[in-house]
Coordinates of N, CA and C in Angstrom, one line a residue:
I1 N 177.5 100.5 156.3 CA 177.8 101.9 156.1 C 178.0 102.0 154.4
A2 N 178.5 101.1 153.8 CA 178.8 101.3 152.3 C 177.5 101.2 151.5
F3 N 176.5 100.2 152.0 CA 175.2 100.3 151.2 C 174.5 101.5 151.5
R4 N 174.6 102.3 152.7 CA 174.0 103.5 152.9 C 174.4 104.8 152.2
L5 N 175.6 104.6 151.7 CA 176.3 105.7 150.9 C 175.5 105.9 149.6
P6 N 175.3 107.0 149.1 CA 174.8 107.3 147.8 C 175.7 106.8 146.8
K7 N 175.3 106.2 145.5 CA 176.1 105.8 144.6 C 177.0 106.9 144.0
E8 N 176.5 108.0 144.0 CA 177.2 109.2 143.5 C 178.3 109.8 144.4
F9 N 178.6 109.1 145.5 CA 179.6 109.5 146.5 C 181.0 109.5 145.8
T10 N 181.5 110.7 146.1 CA 182.8 110.9 145.5 C 183.8 111.3 146.6
P11 N 185.1 111.3 146.4 CA 186.1 111.6 147.5 C 185.8 113.1 147.9
S12 N 185.4 114.0 147.0 CA 185.3 115.4 147.4 C 184.1 115.5 148.4
I13 N 183.0 114.8 148.1 CA 181.8 114.7 148.9 C 182.3 114.4 150.3
L14 N 182.9 113.1 150.3 CA 183.4 112.5 151.6 C 184.1 113.5 152.4
A15 N 185.1 114.3 151.7 CA 186.1 115.2 152.3 C 185.2 116.5 152.9
R16 N 184.2 116.9 152.1 CA 183.3 117.9 152.8 C 182.6 117.5 153.9
E17 N 182.2 116.2 154.0 CA 181.4 115.7 155.2 C 182.4 115.6 156.3
F18 N 183.5 115.2 156.1 CA 184.6 115.2 157.3 C 184.9 116.6 157.7
A19 N 185.1 117.5 156.6 CA 185.4 119.0 157.2 C 184.4 119.6 157.9
S20 N 182.9 119.2 157.6 CA 181.8 119.7 158.4 C 181.8 119.2 159.8
R21 N 182.2 117.9 159.8 CA 182.3 117.4 161.4 C 183.5 117.9 162.1
N22 N 184.7 117.9 161.4 CA 185.9 118.3 162.2 C 186.8 119.4 161.3
P23 N 186.4 120.6 161.5 CA 187.0 121.6 160.8 C 188.7 121.8 160.9
D24 N 189.2 121.1 161.9 CA 190.6 121.2 162.1 C 191.4 120.3 161.0
V25 N 190.6 119.4 160.4 CA 191.4 118.4 159.4 C 191.4 119.3 158.2
D26 N 192.5 119.0 157.5 CA 192.8 119.7 156.3 C 192.6 118.7 155.1
L27 N 191.6 119.0 154.4 CA 191.3 118.1 153.2 C 191.1 118.9 152.2
S28 N 191.9 120.0 151.8 CA 191.7 120.9 150.7 C 192.1 120.3 149.5
I29 N 193.1 119.2 149.5 CA 193.6 118.6 148.3 C 192.5 117.6 147.7
I30 N 191.7 117.2 148.5 CA 190.7 116.1 148.2 C 189.4 116.9 147.8
E31 N 189.3 118.0 148.4 CA 188.1 118.9 148.0 C 187.8 119.3 146.6
N32 N 189.0 119.7 146.0 CA 189.2 120.2 144.6 C 189.4 119.1 143.7
D33 N 189.6 117.9 144.1 CA 189.7 116.8 143.0 C 188.5 116.2 142.8
E34 N 188.0 116.2 141.6 CA 186.6 115.6 141.4 C 187.0 114.5 140.4
V35 N 186.5 113.4 140.8 CA 186.6 112.1 140.1 C 185.3 111.8 139.5
K36 N 185.4 111.6 138.1 CA 184.2 111.1 137.4 C 184.1 109.6 137.1
A37 N 183.3 108.8 137.7 CA 183.4 107.4 137.5 C 182.9 107.1 136.0
E38 N 183.5 106.2 135.3 CA 183.0 105.8 133.9 C 182.0 104.6 134.1
R39 N 180.8 105.1 134.2 CA 179.6 104.1 134.5 C 179.5 102.9 133.5
G40 N 179.6 103.4 132.0 CA 179.7 102.3 131.2 C 180.6 101.2 131.4
E41 N 181.9 101.6 131.7 CA 182.9 100.5 131.9 C 182.6 99.7 133.4
I42 N 182.2 100.4 134.3 CA 181.8 99.7 135.5 C 180.6 98.8 135.2
I43 N 179.6 99.1 134.5 CA 178.6 98.1 134.1 C 179.0 97.0 133.4
F44 N 179.9 97.3 132.5 CA 180.6 96.4 131.5 C 181.2 95.1 132.3
V45 N 182.0 95.7 133.4 CA 182.8 94.8 134.2 C 181.9 94.0 135.1
Q46 N 180.8 94.5 135.6 CA 179.9 93.7 136.4 C 179.2 92.6 135.7
V47 N 178.7 93.0 134.6 CA 178.0 92.1 133.7 C 179.0 91.0 133.2
G48 N 180.3 91.2 132.8 CA 181.3 90.2 132.4 C 181.5 89.4 133.7
L49 N 181.8 89.8 134.8 CA 182.0 89.0 135.9 C 180.7 88.1 136.4
S50 N 179.7 88.7 136.1 CA 178.5 87.8 136.4 C 178.4 86.7 135.6
I51 N 178.6 86.9 134.4 CA 178.5 85.8 133.3 C 179.7 84.8 133.6
L52 N 180.9 85.4 133.8 CA 182.0 84.5 134.2 C 181.7 83.5 135.3
S53 N 181.2 84.1 136.3 CA 180.9 83.3 137.5 C 179.7 82.3 137.3
G54 N 178.8 82.8 136.5 CA 177.8 81.9 136.2 C 178.3 80.6 135.3
F55 N 179.1 80.9 134.4 CA 179.8 79.8 133.4 C 180.4 78.7 134.4
I56 N 181.3 79.4 135.5 CA 182.0 78.5 136.2 C 180.9 77.5 136.9
F57 N 180.1 78.3 137.5 CA 179.0 77.6 138.2 C 178.4 76.4 137.5
G58 N 178.0 76.9 136.2 CA 177.3 75.9 135.3 C 178.3 74.7 134.9
F59 N 179.4 75.1 134.6 CA 180.3 74.0 134.3 C 180.5 72.9 135.3
V60 N 180.5 73.3 136.7 CA 180.5 72.4 137.7 C 179.3 71.6 137.9
W61 N 178.1 72.5 137.8 CA 176.7 72.0 138.0 C 176.5 70.8 137.0
S62 N 176.8 71.2 135.7 CA 176.2 70.2 134.7 C 177.1 68.9 134.8
G63 N 178.5 69.0 135.2 CA 179.3 67.9 135.2 C 178.7 67.0 136.5
L64 N 178.4 67.7 137.5 CA 178.0 66.7 138.7 C 176.6 66.2 138.4
L65 N 175.7 66.9 137.6 CA 174.4 66.3 137.3 C 174.7 65.1 136.4
M66 N 175.6 65.2 135.4 CA 175.7 63.9 134.4 C 176.5 62.9 135.4
K67 N 177.3 63.2 136.2 CA 177.9 62.2 137.2 C 176.6 61.6 137.9
S68 N 175.9 62.2 138.3 CA 174.6 61.7 139.0 C 173.9 60.6 138.1
V69 N 173.7 61.0 136.9 CA 173.1 60.3 135.9 C 173.8 58.9 135.7
K70 N 175.1 59.3 135.8 CA 175.9 57.9 135.5 C 176.0 56.9 136.7
E71 N 175.7 57.6 137.8 CA 175.5 56.6 139.1 C 174.2 56.0 138.9
F72 N 173.1 56.5 138.4 CA 171.9 55.8 138.0 C 171.7 55.0 137.2
K73 N 172.7 55.2 136.0 CA 172.7 54.5 134.9 C 174.4 54.3 134.5
P74 N 174.8 53.3 134.8 CA 176.2 53.1 134.6 C 176.7 53.1 133.1
S75 N 175.8 52.7 132.3 CA 176.0 52.6 130.8 C 176.1 53.9 130.2
F76 N 175.6 55.0 131.0 CA 175.7 56.4 130.5 C 177.2 56.7 130.1
K77 N 177.3 57.3 129.0 CA 178.8 58.0 128.6 C 178.5 59.3 128.9
M78 N 179.6 59.9 129.8 CA 179.4 61.3 130.2 C 180.3 62.3 129.6
L79 N 181.5 61.8 129.1 CA 182.6 62.9 128.6 C 182.0 63.7 127.4
V80 N 181.8 62.9 126.5 CA 181.2 63.4 125.0 C 180.0 64.5 125.2
P81 N 179.0 63.9 125.8 CA 177.8 64.9 126.1 C 178.3 66.1 126.8
Y82 N 179.0 65.8 127.8 CA 179.5 67.1 128.6 C 180.1 68.2 127.8
L83 N 181.1 67.8 127.1 CA 182.0 68.5 126.2 C 181.1 69.2 125.1
L84 N 180.2 68.6 124.5 CA 179.3 69.0 123.5 C 178.3 70.1 124.0
C85 N 177.7 69.8 125.2 CA 176.9 70.6 125.7 C 177.4 71.8 126.1
A86 N 178.8 71.8 126.6 CA 179.4 73.1 127.1 C 180.0 73.9 125.9
L87 N 180.3 73.2 124.8 CA 181.0 73.9 123.7 C 180.1 74.2 122.5
V88 N 179.1 73.4 122.3 CA 178.5 73.5 121.1 C 177.1 74.0 121.2
P89 N 176.8 75.2 120.7 CA 175.3 75.7 120.9 C 174.2 74.7 120.2
F90 N 173.3 74.6 120.9 CA 172.1 73.9 120.7 C 172.4 72.4 120.7
A91 N 173.6 72.0 121.1 CA 173.6 70.4 121.2 C 173.1 70.1 122.5
S92 N 172.6 71.0 123.5 CA 172.2 70.6 124.6 C 170.6 70.4 124.6
V93 N 170.1 70.6 123.4 CA 168.6 70.2 123.3 C 168.6 68.6 123.4
Y94 N 169.5 68.0 122.4 CA 169.5 66.7 122.2 C 170.0 66.0 123.6
F95 N 170.9 66.5 124.3 CA 171.5 65.7 125.4 C 170.7 66.1 126.7
N96 N 169.9 67.0 126.6 CA 168.8 67.3 127.8 C 167.8 66.4 127.7
L97 N 167.3 66.1 126.5 CA 166.3 65.0 126.3 C 166.9 63.8 126.6
K98 N 168.2 63.4 126.3 CA 168.7 62.3 126.5 C 168.9 61.9 128.2
L99 N 169.4 63.1 128.7 CA 169.6 63.0 130.3 C 168.1 62.9 130.8
R100 N 167.0 63.4 130.2 CA 165.7 63.3 130.8 C 165.3 61.8 130.6
G101 N 165.6 61.1 129.7 CA 165.3 59.7 129.4 C 166.0 58.9 130.3
Q102 N 167.2 59.2 130.6 CA 168.0 58.4 131.5 C 167.4 58.4 132.9
L103 N 167.1 59.8 133.3 CA 166.6 60.0 134.6 C 165.1 59.2 135.0
V104 N 164.2 59.5 133.9 CA 163.1 58.8 133.9 C 163.1 57.4 134.1
S105 N 163.9 56.8 133.3 CA 164.1 55.2 133.3 C 164.8 54.8 134.5
A106 N 165.6 55.6 135.1 CA 166.2 55.2 136.3 C 165.2 55.4 137.5
A107 N 164.3 56.3 137.4 CA 163.3 56.4 138.3 C 162.3 55.3 138.3
E108 N 162.0 54.8 137.0 CA 160.9 53.8 136.9 C 161.5 52.6 137.3
E109 N 162.7 52.3 137.3 CA 163.6 51.1 137.7 C 163.4 51.2 139.3
R110 N 163.4 52.3 140.0 CA 163.6 52.2 141.3 C 162.1 52.5 142.0
G111 N 161.1 52.6 141.2 CA 159.7 52.7 141.5 C 159.4 54.1 142.0
V112 N 160.0 55.2 141.5 CA 159.9 56.5 141.8 C 159.1 57.1 140.8
E113 N 158.2 58.1 141.0 CA 157.5 58.7 140.0 C 158.1 60.1 139.7
V114 N 158.6 60.4 138.5 CA 159.4 61.5 138.2 C 158.8 62.0 136.8
K115 N 158.4 63.4 137.0 CA 157.9 64.1 135.7 C 158.8 65.1 135.3
V116 N 159.2 64.9 134.1 CA 160.1 65.9 133.7 C 159.6 66.4 132.2
S117 N 159.4 67.6 132.1 CA 158.7 68.3 130.9 C 159.5 68.3 129.7
R118 N 159.3 67.6 128.7 CA 160.0 67.6 127.4 C 160.1 69.2 127.0
A119 N 158.9 69.6 127.0 CA 158.7 71.0 126.4 C 159.4 72.0 127.1
A120 N 159.5 72.0 128.5 CA 160.3 73.0 129.2 C 161.8 72.8 128.9
L121 N 162.3 71.6 128.7 CA 163.7 71.3 128.3 C 164.0 71.8 127.1
I122 N 163.1 71.5 126.2 CA 163.3 72.2 124.7 C 163.4 73.6 124.7
A123 N 162.4 74.3 125.3 CA 162.2 75.8 125.2 C 163.5 76.4 126.0
S124 N 163.8 75.8 127.1 CA 164.9 76.4 127.8 C 166.2 76.2 126.9
S125 N 166.5 75.1 126.3 CA 167.6 74.8 125.7 C 167.6 75.5 124.2
V126 N 166.5 75.9 123.9 CA 166.4 76.9 122.6 C 166.9 78.3 123.0
L127 N 166.4 78.7 124.1 CA 166.6 80.1 124.6 C 168.1 80.4 125.3
L128 N 168.4 79.2 125.9 CA 169.9 79.2 126.4 C 170.5 78.0 125.8
P129 N 171.3 78.2 124.6 CA 171.7 77.0 123.9 C 172.8 76.3 124.4
I130 N 173.6 77.0 125.6 CA 174.8 76.2 126.0 C 174.5 75.7 127.4
L131 N 174.6 74.5 127.9 CA 174.0 73.9 129.0 C 174.6 74.5 130.1
P132 N 175.9 74.9 130.3 CA 176.3 75.6 131.6 C 175.7 76.8 132.0
V133 N 175.0 77.6 130.9 CA 174.2 78.8 131.5 C 172.8 78.6 131.4
N134 N 172.3 77.3 131.1 CA 170.9 77.0 131.0 C 170.5 76.4 132.5
V135 N 170.4 77.5 133.3 CA 170.0 77.2 134.7 C 168.4 76.6 134.7
V136 N 167.6 76.8 133.8 CA 166.2 76.4 133.8 C 166.4 74.7 133.7
A137 N 167.1 74.2 132.6 CA 167.3 72.9 132.3 C 168.0 72.3 133.4
L138 N 169.2 72.8 133.8 CA 169.7 72.1 134.9 C 169.1 71.9 136.2
S139 N 168.2 73.0 136.5 CA 167.5 72.7 137.7 C 166.3 71.7 137.6
I140 N 165.6 71.7 136.4 CA 164.5 70.8 136.1 C 165.2 69.2 136.1
L141 N 166.3 68.9 135.5 CA 166.9 67.7 135.6 C 167.4 67.4 136.9
Q142 N 167.9 68.4 137.7 CA 168.5 68.3 139.1 C 167.4 67.9 140.0
N143 N 166.3 68.5 139.8 CA 165.0 68.0 140.6 C 164.7 66.7 140.4
A144 N 164.8 66.1 139.2 CA 164.5 64.7 139.0 C 165.4 63.8 139.8
A145 N 166.7 64.1 139.5 CA 167.8 63.6 140.1 C 167.7 63.4 141.8
N146 N 167.3 64.6 142.4 CA 167.0 64.6 143.7 C 165.9 63.8 144.3
K147 N 164.8 63.6 143.4 CA 163.8 62.7 143.8 C 164.3 61.3 144.0
I148 N 165.1 60.9 142.9 CA 165.7 59.6 143.0 C 166.7 59.5 144.2
Y149 N 167.4 60.3 144.3 CA 168.2 60.3 145.6 C 167.6 60.2 146.9
R150 N 166.3 61.1 146.9 CA 165.5 60.9 148.1 C 164.9 59.6 148.3
A151 N 164.5 58.8 147.3 CA 163.7 57.5 147.3 C 164.8 56.6 147.8
E152 N 166.2 56.7 147.4 CA 167.2 55.7 147.8 C 167.6 56.1 149.2
G153 N 167.3 57.2 149.8 CA 167.7 57.4 151.1 C 169.1 57.9 151.1
N154 N 169.5 58.5 150.1 CA 171.0 59.1 150.1 C 171.0 60.5 150.4

């Protein structure tokens, strides 16, 4: 029902609808009360919440991706790259290429063919310089990690 309601639905419009269906209901207080929504504030809040939820998802995803790389390559140091990619803009360019190298070498060791485009990682890292919001780079690297997991039967 909520999705079928017009976006400009106000309490007074709703009161008029109820009154037309049942004239015995006294909704005169609501009929005279016009509420104007602050559209700019609503959009600002929606964008802010979307970015916040994306950041939270990105922080978890990038941490789990680096944990996967550490499983494949135990010598990989995870904490410093994770913090730098999350906090320093454009640090993800270097670390995405480093993650790519670790994944490609882990795949070669296991006899799995993994192709990860350097150009796509660099381009996405330049456009979205902080790794947790860089869904493109995370998905490219996650795809490579998934291929290795599939080959191992995990």
